[in-house]
mmCIF file of C-alpha atoms in Angstrom:
data_model
loop_
_atom_site.group_PDB
_atom_site.id
_atom_site.type_symbol
_atom_site.label_atom_id
_atom_site.label_comp_id
_atom_site.label_asym_id
_atom_site.label_seq_id
_atom_site.Cartn_x
_atom_site.Cartn_y
_atom_site.Cartn_z
ATOM 1 C CA MET Y 1 0.009 -0.054 0.056
ATOM 2 C CA ILE Y 2 3.052 2.419 0.971
ATOM 3 C CA ALA Y 3 4.308 1.773 -2.885
ATOM 4 C CA ALA Y 4 0.885 2.284 -4.257
ATOM 5 C CA LEU Y 5 0.648 5.663 -2.566
ATOM 6 C CA THR Y 6 4.531 6.636 -3.858
ATOM 7 C CA ILE Y 7 3.686 5.953 -6.879
ATOM 8 C CA GLY Y 8 0.244 8.022 -6.891
ATOM 9 C CA VAL Y 9 2.192 10.673 -5.545
ATOM 10 C CA LEU Y 10 5.301 10.577 -8.236
ATOM 11 C CA ILE Y 11 2.525 10.635 -10.904
ATOM 12 C CA SER Y 12 0.957 13.492 -9.630
ATOM 13 C CA LEU Y 13 4.319 15.853 -9.309
ATOM 14 C CA LEU Y 14 5.004 14.486 -12.638
ATOM 15 C CA ARG Y 15 1.903 15.807 -13.973
ATOM 16 C CA PHE Y 16 2.509 19.255 -12.362
ATOM 17 C CA ALA Y 17 5.844 19.621 -13.300
ATOM 18 C CA VAL Y 18 4.761 19.090 -17.062
ATOM 19 C CA LEU Y 19 1.634 21.056 -16.782
ATOM 20 C CA GLU Y 20 4.217 23.974 -15.508
ATOM 21 C CA SER Y 21 6.526 23.533 -18.400
ATOM 22 C CA VAL Y 22 3.700 23.469 -20.621
ATOM 23 C CA LEU Y 23 2.150 26.732 -19.401
ATOM 24 C CA GLY Y 24 5.273 28.535 -19.430
ATOM 25 C CA HIS Y 25 6.031 27.690 -22.832
ATOM 26 C CA LEU Y 26 2.311 29.130 -23.567
ATOM 27 C CA LEU Y 27 3.127 32.239 -21.510
ATOM 28 C CA SER Y 28 6.844 33.274 -23.111
ATOM 29 C CA GLY Y 29 4.758 33.725 -26.753
ATOM 30 C CA ALA Y 30 5.973 30.836 -28.462
ATOM 31 C CA ASN Y 31 4.090 29.469 -31.419
ATOM 32 C CA LYS Y 32 0.481 29.300 -29.763
ATOM 33 C CA LYS Y 33 -0.858 26.702 -32.182
ATOM 34 C CA LYS Y 34 2.066 24.146 -31.588
ATOM 35 C CA ALA Y 35 1.974 24.909 -27.748
ATOM 36 C CA ILE Y 36 -1.808 23.962 -27.516
ATOM 37 C CA ALA Y 37 -1.334 20.853 -29.815
ATOM 38 C CA ILE Y 38 1.467 19.732 -27.723
ATOM 39 C CA ASN Y 39 -0.903 20.779 -24.729
ATOM 40 C CA ILE Y 40 -3.466 18.600 -25.546
ATOM 41 C CA VAL Y 41 -1.360 15.728 -26.143
ATOM 42 C CA ILE Y 42 0.536 15.846 -23.014
ATOM 43 C CA TYR Y 43 -2.773 15.909 -21.141
ATOM 44 C CA LEU Y 44 -4.159 12.696 -22.888
ATOM 45 C CA LEU Y 45 -0.776 11.175 -22.529
ATOM 46 C CA ASN Y 46 -1.459 11.815 -18.717
ATOM 47 C CA LEU Y 47 -4.909 10.611 -18.917
ATOM 48 C CA VAL Y 48 -3.602 7.062 -20.429
ATOM 49 C CA ILE Y 49 -0.689 6.981 -17.793
ATOM 50 C CA ILE Y 50 -3.401 7.645 -14.915
ATOM 51 C CA GLY Y 51 -5.778 5.093 -16.379
ATOM 52 C CA ILE Y 52 -3.043 2.075 -16.569
ATOM 53 C CA THR Y 53 -1.915 3.070 -13.081
ATOM 54 C CA VAL Y 54 -5.530 3.048 -11.855
ATOM 55 C CA VAL Y 55 -6.416 -0.150 -13.496
ATOM 56 C CA PHE Y 56 -3.359 -1.643 -12.274
ATOM 57 C CA ALA Y 57 -4.010 -0.806 -9.195
ATOM 58 C CA MET Y 58 -7.273 -2.227 -8.833
ATOM 59 C CA GLN Y 59 -5.934 -5.417 -9.771
ATOM 60 C CA PHE Y 60 -4.070 -5.586 -6.614
ATOM 61 C CA GLY Y 61 -7.101 -4.897 -4.462
ATOM 62 C CA VAL Y 62 -9.201 -1.825 -2.908
ATOM 63 C CA HIS Y 63 -6.584 -0.658 -0.799
ATOM 64 C CA ALA Y 64 -3.998 -0.203 -3.540
ATOM 65 C CA PHE Y 65 -6.822 1.375 -5.764
ATOM 66 C CA LEU Y 66 -7.376 4.058 -3.019
ATOM 67 C CA ALA Y 67 -3.796 4.794 -2.170
ATOM 68 C CA VAL Y 68 -3.165 5.315 -5.944
ATOM 69 C CA LEU Y 69 -6.195 7.512 -5.918
ATOM 70 C CA GLY Y 70 -4.994 9.273 -2.720
ATOM 71 C CA GLY Y 71 -1.620 9.861 -4.023
ATOM 72 C CA ILE Y 72 -2.666 11.402 -7.603
ATOM 73 C CA LEU Y 73 -5.077 13.544 -5.641
ATOM 74 C CA SER Y 74 -2.804 14.745 -2.907
ATOM 75 C CA ILE Y 75 -0.734 17.453 -4.749
ATOM 76 C CA LEU Y 76 -3.843 19.087 -6.172
ATOM 77 C CA PHE Y 77 -5.270 18.993 -2.791
ATOM 78 C CA VAL Y 78 -2.056 20.479 -1.333
ATOM 79 C CA ILE Y 79 -2.211 23.153 -3.775
ATOM 80 C CA MET Y 80 -5.699 24.066 -3.684
ATOM 81 C CA VAL Y 81 -5.849 24.372 -0.226
ATOM 82 C CA ASN Y 82 -2.728 26.754 -0.284
ATOM 83 C CA ALA Y 83 -4.388 28.899 -2.870
ATOM 84 C CA ILE Y 84 -7.453 29.016 -0.497
ATOM 85 C CA THR Y 85 -5.431 30.277 2.283
ATOM 86 C CA GLU Y 86 -3.395 32.532 0.219
ATOM 87 C CA ALA Y 87 -6.921 33.992 -1.143
ATOM 88 C CA PHE Y 88 -8.112 34.776 2.704
ATOM 89 C CA GLY Y 89 -4.735 36.132 3.687
ATOM 90 C CA ILE Y 90 -3.685 33.141 6.279
ATOM 91 C CA THR Y 91 -0.666 32.756 4.586
ATOM 92 C CA GLN Y 92 1.619 34.828 2.383
ATOM 93 C CA ASN Y 93 4.094 32.774 0.626
ATOM 94 C CA HIS Y 94 3.164 34.021 -2.796
ATOM 95 C CA TYR Y 95 2.687 30.880 -4.517
ATOM 96 C CA GLY Y 96 2.940 31.594 -8.237
ATOM 97 C CA GLN Y 97 4.035 34.826 -8.318
ATOM 98 C CA LYS Y 98 7.526 35.806 -9.558
ATOM 99 C CA VAL Y 99 10.346 36.383 -7.169
ATOM 100 C CA LYS Y 100 12.851 39.257 -7.280
#
C-alpha cells in the first residue's frame, strides 16, 4: 500500500511539473498553435498513464486502488488548500508569483 501511495504521488508530481512546463511555454510567447497541440497531447498522455496506473492498482485490490487515487489527488489537494489560504490572507508565501 505504501508503494501504491508513493507511485500515485510521483505521478501527480510528474503531471504538475509537465503542466508547469507547458504553461511556461504558452506564456513565453512561443507558437501558440503548436503549444496548444503539445498541451493536448501531454494531457491525453497523462490521462492514459493515470488510467493504466489505476487499472493496475485495481488488480491488487481496493486498498491499493485507494492509495494510488489518494496519491494522485494529494498534490492537487495541497495546491488547492494553499490557494484558498492565500486568498483569505492566512498565508503569504506568494505561490505562483515571480520572486525578484
